[in-house]
Structure formats: C-alpha cells, structure tokens
mmCIF file of C-alpha atoms (C1' of nucleotides) in Angstrom:
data_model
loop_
_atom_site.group_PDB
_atom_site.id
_atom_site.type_symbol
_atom_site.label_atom_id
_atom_site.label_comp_id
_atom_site.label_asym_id
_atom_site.label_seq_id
_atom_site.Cartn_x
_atom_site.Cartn_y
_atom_site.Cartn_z
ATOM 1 C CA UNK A 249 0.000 0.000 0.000
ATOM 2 C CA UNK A 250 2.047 3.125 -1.286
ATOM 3 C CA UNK A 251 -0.507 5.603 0.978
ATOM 4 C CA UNK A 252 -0.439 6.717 4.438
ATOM 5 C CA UNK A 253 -3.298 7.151 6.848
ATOM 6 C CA UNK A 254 -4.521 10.219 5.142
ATOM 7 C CA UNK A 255 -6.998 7.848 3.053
ATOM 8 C CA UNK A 256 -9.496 7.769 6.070
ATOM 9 C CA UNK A 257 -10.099 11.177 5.904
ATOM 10 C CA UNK A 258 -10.380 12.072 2.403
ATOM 11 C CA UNK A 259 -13.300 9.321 2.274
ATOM 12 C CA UNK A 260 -14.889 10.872 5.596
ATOM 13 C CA UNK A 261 -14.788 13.883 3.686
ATOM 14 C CA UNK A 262 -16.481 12.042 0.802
ATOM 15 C CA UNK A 263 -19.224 11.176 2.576
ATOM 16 C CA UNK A 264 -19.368 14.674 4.434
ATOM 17 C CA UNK A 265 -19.365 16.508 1.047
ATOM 18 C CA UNK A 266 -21.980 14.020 -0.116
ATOM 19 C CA UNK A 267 -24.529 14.320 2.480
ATOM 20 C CA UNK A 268 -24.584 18.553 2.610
ATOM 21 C CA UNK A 269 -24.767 18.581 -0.900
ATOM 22 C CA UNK A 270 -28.162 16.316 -0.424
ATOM 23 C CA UNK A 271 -29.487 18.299 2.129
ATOM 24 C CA UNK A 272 -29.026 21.314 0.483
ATOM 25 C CA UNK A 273 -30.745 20.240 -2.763
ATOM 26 C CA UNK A 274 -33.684 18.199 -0.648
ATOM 27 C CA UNK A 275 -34.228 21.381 1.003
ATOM 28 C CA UNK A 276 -35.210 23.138 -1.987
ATOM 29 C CA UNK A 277 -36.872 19.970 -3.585
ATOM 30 C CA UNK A 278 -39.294 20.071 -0.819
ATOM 31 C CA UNK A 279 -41.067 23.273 -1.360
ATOM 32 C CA UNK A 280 -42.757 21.273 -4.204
ATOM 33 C CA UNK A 281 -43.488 18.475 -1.976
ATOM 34 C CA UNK A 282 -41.497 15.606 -3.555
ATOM 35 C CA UNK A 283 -38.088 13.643 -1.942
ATOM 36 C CA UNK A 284 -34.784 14.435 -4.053
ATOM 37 C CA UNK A 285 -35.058 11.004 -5.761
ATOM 38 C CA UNK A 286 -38.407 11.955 -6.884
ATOM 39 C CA UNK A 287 -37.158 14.990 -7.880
ATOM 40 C CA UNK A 288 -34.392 13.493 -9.951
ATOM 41 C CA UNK A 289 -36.973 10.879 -11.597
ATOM 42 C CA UNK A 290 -38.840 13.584 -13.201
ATOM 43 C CA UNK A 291 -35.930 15.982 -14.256
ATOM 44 C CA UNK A 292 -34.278 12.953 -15.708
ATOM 45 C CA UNK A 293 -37.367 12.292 -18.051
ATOM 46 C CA UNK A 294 -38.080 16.155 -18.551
ATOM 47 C CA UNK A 295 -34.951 15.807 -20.918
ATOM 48 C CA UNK A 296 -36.478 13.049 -22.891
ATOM 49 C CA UNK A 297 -39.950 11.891 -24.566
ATOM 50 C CA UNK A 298 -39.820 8.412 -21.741
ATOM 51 C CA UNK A 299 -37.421 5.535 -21.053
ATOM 52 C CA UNK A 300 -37.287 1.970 -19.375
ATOM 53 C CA UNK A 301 -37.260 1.736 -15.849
ATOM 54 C CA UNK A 302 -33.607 0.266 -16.208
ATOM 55 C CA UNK A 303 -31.917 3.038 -17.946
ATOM 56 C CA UNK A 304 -34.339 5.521 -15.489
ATOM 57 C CA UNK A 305 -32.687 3.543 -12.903
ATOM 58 C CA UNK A 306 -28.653 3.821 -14.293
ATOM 59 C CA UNK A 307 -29.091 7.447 -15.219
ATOM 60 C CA UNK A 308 -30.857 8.536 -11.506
ATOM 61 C CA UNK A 309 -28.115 5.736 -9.525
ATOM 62 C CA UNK A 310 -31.562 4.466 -8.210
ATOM 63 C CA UNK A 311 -31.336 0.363 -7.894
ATOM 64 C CA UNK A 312 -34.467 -1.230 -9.654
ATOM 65 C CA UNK A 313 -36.202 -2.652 -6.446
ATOM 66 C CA UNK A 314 -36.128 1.381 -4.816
ATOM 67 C CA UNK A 315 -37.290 2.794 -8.673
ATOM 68 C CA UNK A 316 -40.950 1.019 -8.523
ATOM 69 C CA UNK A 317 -41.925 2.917 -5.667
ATOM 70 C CA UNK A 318 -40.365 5.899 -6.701
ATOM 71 C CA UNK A 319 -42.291 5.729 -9.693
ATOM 72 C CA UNK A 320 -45.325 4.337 -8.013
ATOM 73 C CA UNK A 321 -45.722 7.454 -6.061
ATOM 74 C CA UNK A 322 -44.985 9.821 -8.332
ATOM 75 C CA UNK A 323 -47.415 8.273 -10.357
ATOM 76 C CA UNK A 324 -50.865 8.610 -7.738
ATOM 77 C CA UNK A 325 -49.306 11.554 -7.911
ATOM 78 C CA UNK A 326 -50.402 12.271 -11.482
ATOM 79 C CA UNK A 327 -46.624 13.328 -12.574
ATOM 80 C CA UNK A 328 -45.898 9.966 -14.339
ATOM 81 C CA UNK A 329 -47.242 6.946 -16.430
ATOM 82 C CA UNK A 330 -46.585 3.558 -17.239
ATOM 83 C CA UNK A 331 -47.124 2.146 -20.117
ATOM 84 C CA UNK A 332 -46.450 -1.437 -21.832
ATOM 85 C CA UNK A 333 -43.468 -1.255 -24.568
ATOM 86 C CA UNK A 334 -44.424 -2.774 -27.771
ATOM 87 C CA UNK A 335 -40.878 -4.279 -28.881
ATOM 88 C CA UNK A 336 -40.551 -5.925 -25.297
ATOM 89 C CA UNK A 337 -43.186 -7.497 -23.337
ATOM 90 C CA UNK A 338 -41.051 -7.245 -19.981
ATOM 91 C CA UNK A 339 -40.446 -3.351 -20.647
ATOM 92 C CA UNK A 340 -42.165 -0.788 -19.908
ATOM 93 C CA UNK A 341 -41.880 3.081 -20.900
ATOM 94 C CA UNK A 342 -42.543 5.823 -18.012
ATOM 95 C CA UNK A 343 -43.116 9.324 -19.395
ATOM 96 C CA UNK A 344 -43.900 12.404 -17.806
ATOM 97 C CA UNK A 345 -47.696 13.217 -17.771
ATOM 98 C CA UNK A 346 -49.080 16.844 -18.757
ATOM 99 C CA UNK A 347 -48.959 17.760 -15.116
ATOM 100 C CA UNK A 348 -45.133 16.229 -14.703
ATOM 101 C CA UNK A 349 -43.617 18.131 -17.571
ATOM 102 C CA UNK A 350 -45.307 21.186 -16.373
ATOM 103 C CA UNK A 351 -43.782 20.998 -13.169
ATOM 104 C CA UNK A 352 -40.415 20.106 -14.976
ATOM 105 C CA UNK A 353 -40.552 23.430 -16.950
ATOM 106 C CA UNK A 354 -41.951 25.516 -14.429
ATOM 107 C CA UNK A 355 -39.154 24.534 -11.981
ATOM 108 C CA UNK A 356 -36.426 23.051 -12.997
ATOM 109 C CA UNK A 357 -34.224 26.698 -14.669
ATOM 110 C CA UNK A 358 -34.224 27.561 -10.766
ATOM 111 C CA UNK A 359 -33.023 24.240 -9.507
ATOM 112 C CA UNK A 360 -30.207 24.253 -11.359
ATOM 113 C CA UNK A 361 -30.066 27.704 -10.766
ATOM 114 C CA UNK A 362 -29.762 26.876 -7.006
ATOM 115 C CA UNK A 363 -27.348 23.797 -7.727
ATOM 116 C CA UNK A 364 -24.904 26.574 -9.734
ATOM 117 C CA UNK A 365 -24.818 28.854 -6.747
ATOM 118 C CA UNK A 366 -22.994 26.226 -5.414
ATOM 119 C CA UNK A 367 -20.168 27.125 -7.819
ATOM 120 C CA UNK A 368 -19.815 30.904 -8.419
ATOM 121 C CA UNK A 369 -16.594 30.795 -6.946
ATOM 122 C CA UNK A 370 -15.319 28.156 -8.968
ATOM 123 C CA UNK A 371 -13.428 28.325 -12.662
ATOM 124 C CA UNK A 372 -14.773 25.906 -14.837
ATOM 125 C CA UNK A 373 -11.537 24.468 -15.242
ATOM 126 C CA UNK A 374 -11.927 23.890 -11.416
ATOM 127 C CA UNK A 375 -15.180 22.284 -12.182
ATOM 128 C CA UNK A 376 -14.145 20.074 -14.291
ATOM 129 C CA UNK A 377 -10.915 19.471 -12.752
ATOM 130 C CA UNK A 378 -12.546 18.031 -9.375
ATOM 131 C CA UNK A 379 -14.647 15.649 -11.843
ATOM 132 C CA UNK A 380 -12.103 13.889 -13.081
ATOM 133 C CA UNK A 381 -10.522 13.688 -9.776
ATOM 134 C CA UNK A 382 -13.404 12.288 -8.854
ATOM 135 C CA UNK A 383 -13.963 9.510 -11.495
ATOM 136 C CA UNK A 384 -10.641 8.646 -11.009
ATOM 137 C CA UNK A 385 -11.366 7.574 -7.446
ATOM 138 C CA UNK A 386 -14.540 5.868 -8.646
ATOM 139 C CA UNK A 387 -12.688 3.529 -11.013
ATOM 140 C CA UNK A 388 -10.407 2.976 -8.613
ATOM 141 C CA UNK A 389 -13.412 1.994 -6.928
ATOM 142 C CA UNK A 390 -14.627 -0.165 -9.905
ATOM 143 C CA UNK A 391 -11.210 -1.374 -10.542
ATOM 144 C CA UNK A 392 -10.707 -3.080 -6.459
ATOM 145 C CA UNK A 393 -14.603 -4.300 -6.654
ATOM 146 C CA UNK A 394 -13.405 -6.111 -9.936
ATOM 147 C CA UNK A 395 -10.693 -7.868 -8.540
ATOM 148 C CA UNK A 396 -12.288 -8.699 -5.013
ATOM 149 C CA UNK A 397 -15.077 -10.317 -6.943
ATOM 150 C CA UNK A 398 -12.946 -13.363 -8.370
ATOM 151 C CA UNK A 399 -10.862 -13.755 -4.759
ATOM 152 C CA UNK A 400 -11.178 -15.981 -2.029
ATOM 153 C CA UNK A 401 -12.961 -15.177 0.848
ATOM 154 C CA UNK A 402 -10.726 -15.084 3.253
ATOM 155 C CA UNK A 403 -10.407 -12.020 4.620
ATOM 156 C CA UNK A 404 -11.336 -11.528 7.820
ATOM 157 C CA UNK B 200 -23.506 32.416 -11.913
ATOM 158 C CA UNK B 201 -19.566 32.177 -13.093
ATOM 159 C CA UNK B 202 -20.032 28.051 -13.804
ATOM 160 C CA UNK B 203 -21.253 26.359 -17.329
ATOM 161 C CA UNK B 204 -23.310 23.686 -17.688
ATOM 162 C CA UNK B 205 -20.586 21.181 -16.066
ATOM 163 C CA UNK B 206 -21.644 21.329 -12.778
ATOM 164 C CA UNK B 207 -24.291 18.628 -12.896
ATOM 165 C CA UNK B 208 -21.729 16.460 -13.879
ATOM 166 C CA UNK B 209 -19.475 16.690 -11.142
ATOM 167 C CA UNK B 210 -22.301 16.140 -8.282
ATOM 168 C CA UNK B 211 -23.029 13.153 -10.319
ATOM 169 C CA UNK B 212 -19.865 12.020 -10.562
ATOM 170 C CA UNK B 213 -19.923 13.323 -6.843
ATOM 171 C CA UNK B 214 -22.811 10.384 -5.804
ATOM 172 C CA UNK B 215 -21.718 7.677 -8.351
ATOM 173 C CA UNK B 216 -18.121 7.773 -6.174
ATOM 174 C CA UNK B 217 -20.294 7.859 -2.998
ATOM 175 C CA UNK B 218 -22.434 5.414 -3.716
ATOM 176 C CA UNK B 219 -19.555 2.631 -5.614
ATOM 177 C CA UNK B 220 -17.149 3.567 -2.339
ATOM 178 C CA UNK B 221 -20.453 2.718 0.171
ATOM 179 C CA UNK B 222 -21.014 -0.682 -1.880
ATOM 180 C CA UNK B 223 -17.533 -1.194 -1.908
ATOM 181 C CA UNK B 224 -17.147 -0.940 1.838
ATOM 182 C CA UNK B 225 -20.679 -2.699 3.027
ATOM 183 C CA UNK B 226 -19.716 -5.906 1.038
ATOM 184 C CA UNK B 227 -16.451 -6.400 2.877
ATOM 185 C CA UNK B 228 -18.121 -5.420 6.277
ATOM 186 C CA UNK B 229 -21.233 -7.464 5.410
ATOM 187 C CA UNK B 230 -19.106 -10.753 6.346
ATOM 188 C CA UNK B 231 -19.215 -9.881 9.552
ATOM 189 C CA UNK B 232 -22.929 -9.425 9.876
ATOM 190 C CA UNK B 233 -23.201 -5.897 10.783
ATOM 191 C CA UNK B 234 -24.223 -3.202 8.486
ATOM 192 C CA UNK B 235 -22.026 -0.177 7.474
ATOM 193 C CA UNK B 236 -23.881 2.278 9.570
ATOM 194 C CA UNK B 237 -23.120 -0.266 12.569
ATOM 195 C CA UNK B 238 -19.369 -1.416 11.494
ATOM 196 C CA UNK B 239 -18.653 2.631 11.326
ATOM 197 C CA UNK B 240 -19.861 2.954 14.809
ATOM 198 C CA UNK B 241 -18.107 -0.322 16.226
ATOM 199 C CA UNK B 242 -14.790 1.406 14.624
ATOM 200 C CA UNK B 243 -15.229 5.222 16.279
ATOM 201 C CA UNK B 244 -16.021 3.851 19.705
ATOM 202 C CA UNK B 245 -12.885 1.229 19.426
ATOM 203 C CA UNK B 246 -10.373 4.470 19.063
ATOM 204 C CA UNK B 247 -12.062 5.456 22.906
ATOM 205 C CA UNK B 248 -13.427 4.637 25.904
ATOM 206 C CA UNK B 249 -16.669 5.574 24.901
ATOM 207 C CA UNK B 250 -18.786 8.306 24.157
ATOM 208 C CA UNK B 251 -22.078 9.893 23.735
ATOM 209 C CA UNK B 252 -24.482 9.546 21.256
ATOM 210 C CA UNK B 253 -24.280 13.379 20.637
ATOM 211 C CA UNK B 254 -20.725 13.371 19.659
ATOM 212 C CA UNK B 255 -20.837 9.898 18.182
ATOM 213 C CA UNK B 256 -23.291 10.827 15.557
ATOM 214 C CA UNK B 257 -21.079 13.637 14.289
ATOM 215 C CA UNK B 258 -17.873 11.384 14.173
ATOM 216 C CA UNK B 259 -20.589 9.030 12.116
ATOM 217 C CA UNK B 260 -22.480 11.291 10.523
ATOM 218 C CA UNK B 261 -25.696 9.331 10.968
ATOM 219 C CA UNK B 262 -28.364 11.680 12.709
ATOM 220 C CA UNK B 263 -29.813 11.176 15.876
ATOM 221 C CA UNK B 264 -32.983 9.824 15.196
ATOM 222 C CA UNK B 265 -30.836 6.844 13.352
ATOM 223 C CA UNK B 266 -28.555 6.590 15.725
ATOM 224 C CA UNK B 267 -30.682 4.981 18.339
ATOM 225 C CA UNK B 268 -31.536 2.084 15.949
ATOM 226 C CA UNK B 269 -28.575 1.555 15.205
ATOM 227 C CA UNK B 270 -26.799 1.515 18.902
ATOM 228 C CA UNK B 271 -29.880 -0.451 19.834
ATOM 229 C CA UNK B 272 -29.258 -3.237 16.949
ATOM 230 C CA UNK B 273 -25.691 -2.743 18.135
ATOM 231 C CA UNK B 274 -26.563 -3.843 22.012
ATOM 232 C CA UNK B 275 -28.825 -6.666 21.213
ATOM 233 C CA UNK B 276 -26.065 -8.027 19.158
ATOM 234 C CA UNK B 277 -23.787 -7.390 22.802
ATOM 235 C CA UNK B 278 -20.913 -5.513 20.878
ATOM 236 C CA UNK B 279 -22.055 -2.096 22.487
ATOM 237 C CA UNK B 280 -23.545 -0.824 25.628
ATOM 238 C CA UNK B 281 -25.602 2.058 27.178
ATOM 239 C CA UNK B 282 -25.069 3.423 30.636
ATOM 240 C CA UNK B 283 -26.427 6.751 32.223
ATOM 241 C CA UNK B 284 -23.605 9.521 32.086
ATOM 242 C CA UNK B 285 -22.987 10.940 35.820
ATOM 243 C CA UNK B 286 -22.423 14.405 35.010
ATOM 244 C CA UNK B 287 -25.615 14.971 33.178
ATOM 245 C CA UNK B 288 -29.313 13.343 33.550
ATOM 246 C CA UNK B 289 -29.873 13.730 30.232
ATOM 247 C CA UNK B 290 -26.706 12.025 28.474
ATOM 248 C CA UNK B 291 -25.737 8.530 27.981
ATOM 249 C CA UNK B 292 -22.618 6.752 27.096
ATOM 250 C CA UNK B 293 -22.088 4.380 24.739
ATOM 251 C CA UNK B 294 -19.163 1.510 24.938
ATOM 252 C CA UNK B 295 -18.024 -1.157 23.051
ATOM 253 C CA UNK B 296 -18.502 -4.340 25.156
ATOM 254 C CA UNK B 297 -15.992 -6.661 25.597
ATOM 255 C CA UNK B 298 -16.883 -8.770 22.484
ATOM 256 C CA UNK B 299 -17.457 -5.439 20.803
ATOM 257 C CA UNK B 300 -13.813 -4.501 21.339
ATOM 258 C CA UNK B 301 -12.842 -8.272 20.414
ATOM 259 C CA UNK B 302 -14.454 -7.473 16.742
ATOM 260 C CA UNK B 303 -13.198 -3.948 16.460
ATOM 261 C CA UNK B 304 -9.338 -5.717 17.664
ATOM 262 C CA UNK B 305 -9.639 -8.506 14.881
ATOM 263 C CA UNK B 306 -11.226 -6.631 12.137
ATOM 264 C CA UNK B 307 -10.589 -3.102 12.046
ATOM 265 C CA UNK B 308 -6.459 -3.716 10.422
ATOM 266 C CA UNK B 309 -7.726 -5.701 7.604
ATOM 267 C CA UNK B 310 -10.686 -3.306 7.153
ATOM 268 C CA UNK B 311 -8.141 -0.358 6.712
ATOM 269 C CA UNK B 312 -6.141 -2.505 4.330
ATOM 270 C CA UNK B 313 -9.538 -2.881 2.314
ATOM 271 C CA UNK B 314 -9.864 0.395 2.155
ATOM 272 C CA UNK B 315 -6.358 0.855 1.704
ATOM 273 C CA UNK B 316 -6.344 -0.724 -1.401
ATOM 274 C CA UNK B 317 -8.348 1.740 -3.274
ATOM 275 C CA UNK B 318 -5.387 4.341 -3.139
ATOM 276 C CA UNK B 319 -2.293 2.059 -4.548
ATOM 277 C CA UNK B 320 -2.125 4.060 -7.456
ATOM 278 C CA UNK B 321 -2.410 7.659 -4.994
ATOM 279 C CA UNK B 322 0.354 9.522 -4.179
ATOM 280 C CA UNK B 323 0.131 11.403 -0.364
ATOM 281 C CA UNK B 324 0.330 14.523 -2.107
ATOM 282 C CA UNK B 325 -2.624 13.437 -4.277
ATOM 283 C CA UNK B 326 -4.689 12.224 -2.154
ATOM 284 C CA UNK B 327 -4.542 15.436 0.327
ATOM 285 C CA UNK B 328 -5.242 17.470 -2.263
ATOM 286 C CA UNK B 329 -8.369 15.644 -3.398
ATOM 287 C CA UNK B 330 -9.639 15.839 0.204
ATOM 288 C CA UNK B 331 -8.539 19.997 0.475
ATOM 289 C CA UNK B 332 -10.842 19.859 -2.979
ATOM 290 C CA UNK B 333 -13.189 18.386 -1.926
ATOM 291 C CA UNK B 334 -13.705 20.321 1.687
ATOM 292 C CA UNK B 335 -13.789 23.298 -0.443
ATOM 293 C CA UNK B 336 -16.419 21.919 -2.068
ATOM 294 C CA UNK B 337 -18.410 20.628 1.276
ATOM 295 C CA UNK B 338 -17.952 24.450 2.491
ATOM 296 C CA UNK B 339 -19.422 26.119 -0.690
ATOM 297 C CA UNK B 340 -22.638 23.570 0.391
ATOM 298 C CA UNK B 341 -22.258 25.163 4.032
ATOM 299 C CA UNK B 342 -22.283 28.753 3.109
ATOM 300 C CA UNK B 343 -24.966 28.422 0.631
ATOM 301 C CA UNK B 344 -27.334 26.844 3.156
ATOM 302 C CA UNK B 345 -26.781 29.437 5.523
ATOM 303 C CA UNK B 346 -27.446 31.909 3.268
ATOM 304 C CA UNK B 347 -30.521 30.699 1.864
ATOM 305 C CA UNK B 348 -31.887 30.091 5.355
ATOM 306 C CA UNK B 349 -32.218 33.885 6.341
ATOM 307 C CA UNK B 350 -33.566 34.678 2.844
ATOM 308 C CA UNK B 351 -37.647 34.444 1.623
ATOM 309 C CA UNK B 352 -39.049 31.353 0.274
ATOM 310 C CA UNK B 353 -39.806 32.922 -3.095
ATOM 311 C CA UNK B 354 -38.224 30.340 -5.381
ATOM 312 C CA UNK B 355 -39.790 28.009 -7.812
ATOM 313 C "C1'" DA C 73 -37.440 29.888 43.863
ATOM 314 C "C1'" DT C 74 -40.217 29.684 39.680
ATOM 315 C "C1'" DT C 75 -40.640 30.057 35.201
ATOM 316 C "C1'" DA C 76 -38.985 29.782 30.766
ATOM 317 C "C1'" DT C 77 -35.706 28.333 27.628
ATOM 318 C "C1'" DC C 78 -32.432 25.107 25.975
ATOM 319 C "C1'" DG C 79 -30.304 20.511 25.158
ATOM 320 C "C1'" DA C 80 -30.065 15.257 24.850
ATOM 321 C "C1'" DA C 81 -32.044 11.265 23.568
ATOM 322 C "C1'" DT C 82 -36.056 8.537 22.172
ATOM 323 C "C1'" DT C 83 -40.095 7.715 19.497
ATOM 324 C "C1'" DC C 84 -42.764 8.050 15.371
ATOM 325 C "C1'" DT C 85 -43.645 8.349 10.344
ATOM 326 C "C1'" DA C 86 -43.005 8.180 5.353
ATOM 327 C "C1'" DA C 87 -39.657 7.244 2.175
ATOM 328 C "C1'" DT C 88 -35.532 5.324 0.455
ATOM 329 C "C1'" DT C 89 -32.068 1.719 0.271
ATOM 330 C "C1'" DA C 90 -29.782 -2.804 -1.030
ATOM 331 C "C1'" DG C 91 -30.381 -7.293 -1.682
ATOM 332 C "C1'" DA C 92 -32.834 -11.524 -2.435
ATOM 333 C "C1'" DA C 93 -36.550 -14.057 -4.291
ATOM 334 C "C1'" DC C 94 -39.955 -14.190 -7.810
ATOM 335 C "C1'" DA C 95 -42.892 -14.138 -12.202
ATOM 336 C "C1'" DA C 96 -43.051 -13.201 -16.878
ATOM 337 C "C1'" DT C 97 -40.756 -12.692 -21.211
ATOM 338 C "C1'" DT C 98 -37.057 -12.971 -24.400
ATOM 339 C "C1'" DA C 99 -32.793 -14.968 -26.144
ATOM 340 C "C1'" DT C 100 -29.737 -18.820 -26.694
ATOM 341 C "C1'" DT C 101 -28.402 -23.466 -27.173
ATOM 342 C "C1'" DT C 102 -28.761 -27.825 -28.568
ATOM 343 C "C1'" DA D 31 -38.833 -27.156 -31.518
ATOM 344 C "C1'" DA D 32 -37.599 -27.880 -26.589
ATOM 345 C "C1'" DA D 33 -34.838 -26.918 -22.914
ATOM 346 C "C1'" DT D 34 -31.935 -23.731 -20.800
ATOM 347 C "C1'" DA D 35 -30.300 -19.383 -19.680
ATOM 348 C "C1'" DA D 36 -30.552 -14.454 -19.273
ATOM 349 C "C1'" DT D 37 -33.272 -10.125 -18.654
ATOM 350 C "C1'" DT D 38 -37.066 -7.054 -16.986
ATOM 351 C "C1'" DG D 39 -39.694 -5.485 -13.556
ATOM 352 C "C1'" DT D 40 -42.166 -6.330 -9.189
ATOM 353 C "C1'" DT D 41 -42.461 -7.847 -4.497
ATOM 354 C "C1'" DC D 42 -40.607 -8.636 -0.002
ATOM 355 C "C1'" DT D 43 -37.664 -7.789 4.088
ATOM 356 C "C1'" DA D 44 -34.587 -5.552 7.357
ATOM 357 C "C1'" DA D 45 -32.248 -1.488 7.956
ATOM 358 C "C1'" DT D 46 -31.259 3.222 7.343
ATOM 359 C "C1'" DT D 47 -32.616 8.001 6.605
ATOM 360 C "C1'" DA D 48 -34.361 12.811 7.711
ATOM 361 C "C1'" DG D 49 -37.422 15.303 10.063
ATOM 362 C "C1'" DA D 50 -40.891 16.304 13.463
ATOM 363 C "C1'" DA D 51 -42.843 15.669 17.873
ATOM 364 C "C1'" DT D 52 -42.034 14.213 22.615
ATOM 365 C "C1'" DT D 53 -39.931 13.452 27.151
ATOM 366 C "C1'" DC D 54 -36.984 14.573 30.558
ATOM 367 C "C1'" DG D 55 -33.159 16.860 32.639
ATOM 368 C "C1'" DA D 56 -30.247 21.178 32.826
ATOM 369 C "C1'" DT D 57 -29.610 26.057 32.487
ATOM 370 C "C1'" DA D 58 -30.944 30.869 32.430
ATOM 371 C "C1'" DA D 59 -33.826 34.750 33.448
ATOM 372 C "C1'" DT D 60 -36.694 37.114 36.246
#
DNA sequence: ATTATCGAATTCTAATTAGAACAATTATTT
DNA sequence: AAATAATTGTTCTAATTAGAATTCGATAAT
C-alpha cells in the first residue's frame, strides 16, 4: 500500500461533502413536496420523450427494487405513467404526464439555478478538474470491486 | 452564476463515487454481519473509551434519530452498551462491550487494508489534495445553506 | 425559587435503500 | 422445436434516513 493514513479522511470527507450537498438540494426539492429522488426521476425524463425503468434507474443511480416505488408514487401523484413497450413485453416506458412536464418546466431553470450557486466561486476548469478527480477515485473503486469479486474469501 | 453547464456532472460524478465507495465498503463489512452504519460505529467507539451519542453521531455522521436504531441493533447483538452519564441526567454513554472490542481488535487492520487498497495508485500529495478539494467543495454547500436560510421562500 | 428556555435522547412516520426471491418474457443453445 | 439461460420489472424484508414531535433533565432569566 504506497498511501499513508490520510486515506481515512479524504473518504470521511467524501461522505461529508456528499450528504450537505443532499441536504441542500432536498431542502429546496421540498417546497414542491417531492423527496430528491423523486425529484431526480422527473428531471431525468423532462430531458427526454420516456425511457425503461432500467436506464431511469442507471441514469438517476436508483437500484431497480427502490425505482418502482419511486415511480409508483410519483405516479398517484399524477406526474408519471406507465405504459407497456411494444418491442418488449417485460419493458415498460414511463413518461412524464401533462402535469409532470409542467412541473419540470416551471421549476427546474431555478433548480439548477440553485445547484450553480454552489459554484460561483469556482473556474470551470476547477469544475471540471474536481470531476475527473473524482472519477478517477470511482474507477479505482470499480477497478478493487473487480478484482475482489474473483478472490477468495478469506479475509477476515 | 460564473459556472457552465458542467456542474451537474461533477455532483453526479460526486454520488456515483459515494455510492460505488459505500457498496464497496458494506460488502467487505457485510461478512461480519453488521451493516455499514453499525461497522462505522463499532470502529469510532474502538479508538475510545466511549462516548455519547451526541458526539458519536457527528464522528458518524448518521443523525440522531438513526442513531438509536442503530446503537440499539448494536446492544442486542452485545458488541455495544448504554449506561447513564454521571455528570448529566440527560446524556448517555455508549461503549463497546468486551466482544465489541474483540471485533473492532480482529477486524478493524484488515478493514483499513480494504480500504487501503483503493489508493495504490495515490500519491500522499494526491490524495490530500483531493480531500482539500473536496472540503472546499463541502464548504461552498455550508455557506450556501446558511445563506438561503435567512432569505424568503420565493423560489420556484 | 419559579418560570422559561435550551439541550439530549427517544419515538414516530413516510420514504428510500440494497439485496434476495420471484414471475413473466425474451434470447440462446442444442 | 424444446430446454436452458438471461433479462425485466415487481415484491418482499430488514435497515437506514431525515425530520418532526415528545420526554426529561439542565440552564438561564426574572
């Protein structure tokens, strides 16, 4: 292992970073009464005329067991539909409803306005610079689940 | 607003990383029957004597309302224990029990190393500076809360 | 001293979460 | 074509999560 115990802490931070950032953008999110994962489900599709629940679920990072009651709900809540795909009878296309793209329009040039604010101190070279710094830790990520799939469990 | 239209990317990058590190992490710890939330408190109490809930949720960043669950899931498992604090009516302190210790003792090198693992490829230097980027970040998220606490709800 | 305010922890609720098991459908193999 | 395997989405379970309300003890103000 080439690094010292300074690894603890940069994850701690990880996790730190992670959870403001949520609470910050669930704050806003629930002014229009829906949870951030709701939220997400319905700006996801505002960019797009409906998908399958599995890409819905790899674009939002929502697993496919949490994404039908996501969907459920925002569906009594008029925001969403289901409906059968032709090509595959397992699939399924949700869409935003009338009402769902409505609130999709009419909100979501402030919500990223609020996300930005985030950032006015920030060069986008900074931006993008922490993003790669970033995906290089999730691969490394990727990379160690890879190889600890195919060990022997003895660790421990 | 001084950012582009790259800023989405990096918060999603931001949770991808979260969430691959988390899965990462709760498969090794899942071995040992506990759940991450659990494992991360077993791990803070080992480096003391004990502590209260209070100050244990900030070292864990799980909120108070979770905590309880989880310290209670924690004692009927015997690896942690309540006792009324002297000083104060109101506080409690939470231990690890003697078979609590025994886990945190036996596990917690080879959990490091696990985690270890993911920064082979990291310099010192490089990993410091990810966590300096990514507090910045984490304080951005503070001082926009507290500014948008004082001001009127007239978004969306 | 009494009241009022504050702080610590628990309880409660609705929602999310991961993971496993399952049913239904499609794709592949033989 | 028939059997097998893989994929899609739902259902189920135990745990976590945030947030609000509650209880009880401590502290401050009058």
């Amino acid at each position: 292992m080439s690094s010292d115990s300074t690894f603890p802490t940069v994850l701690r931070q990880l996790l730190r970073t992670h959870q403001a950032f949520l609470s910050y953008a669930a704050r806003h999110v629930h002014r229009l009464e829906l949870t951030l994962p709701q939220y997400d489900v319905i700006i996801t599709l505002g960019k797009t005329a409906g998908m399958q629940p599995k890409k819905l679920g790899e674009e939002t990072l929502i697993t496919k067991g949490t994404l039908t009651g996501v969907v459920s709900r925002l569906e009594d809540k008029g925001l969403v539909e289901r409906s059968a795909s032709k090509k595959d009878g397992r699939s399924q296309i949700i869409r935003l409803t009338e009402a769902g793209r409505a609130v999709y329009e009419q909100t979501f040039p402030e919500h990223l306005a609020h996300i930005g604010r985030l950032f006015d101190d920030y060069a986008p070279e900074e931006i993008s610079k922490l993003e790669a710094d970033l995906q290089r830790l999730h691969q490394a990520v990727i990379t160690a689940r890879g190889d600890h799939i195919e060990q022997v469990d003895d660790e421990f």
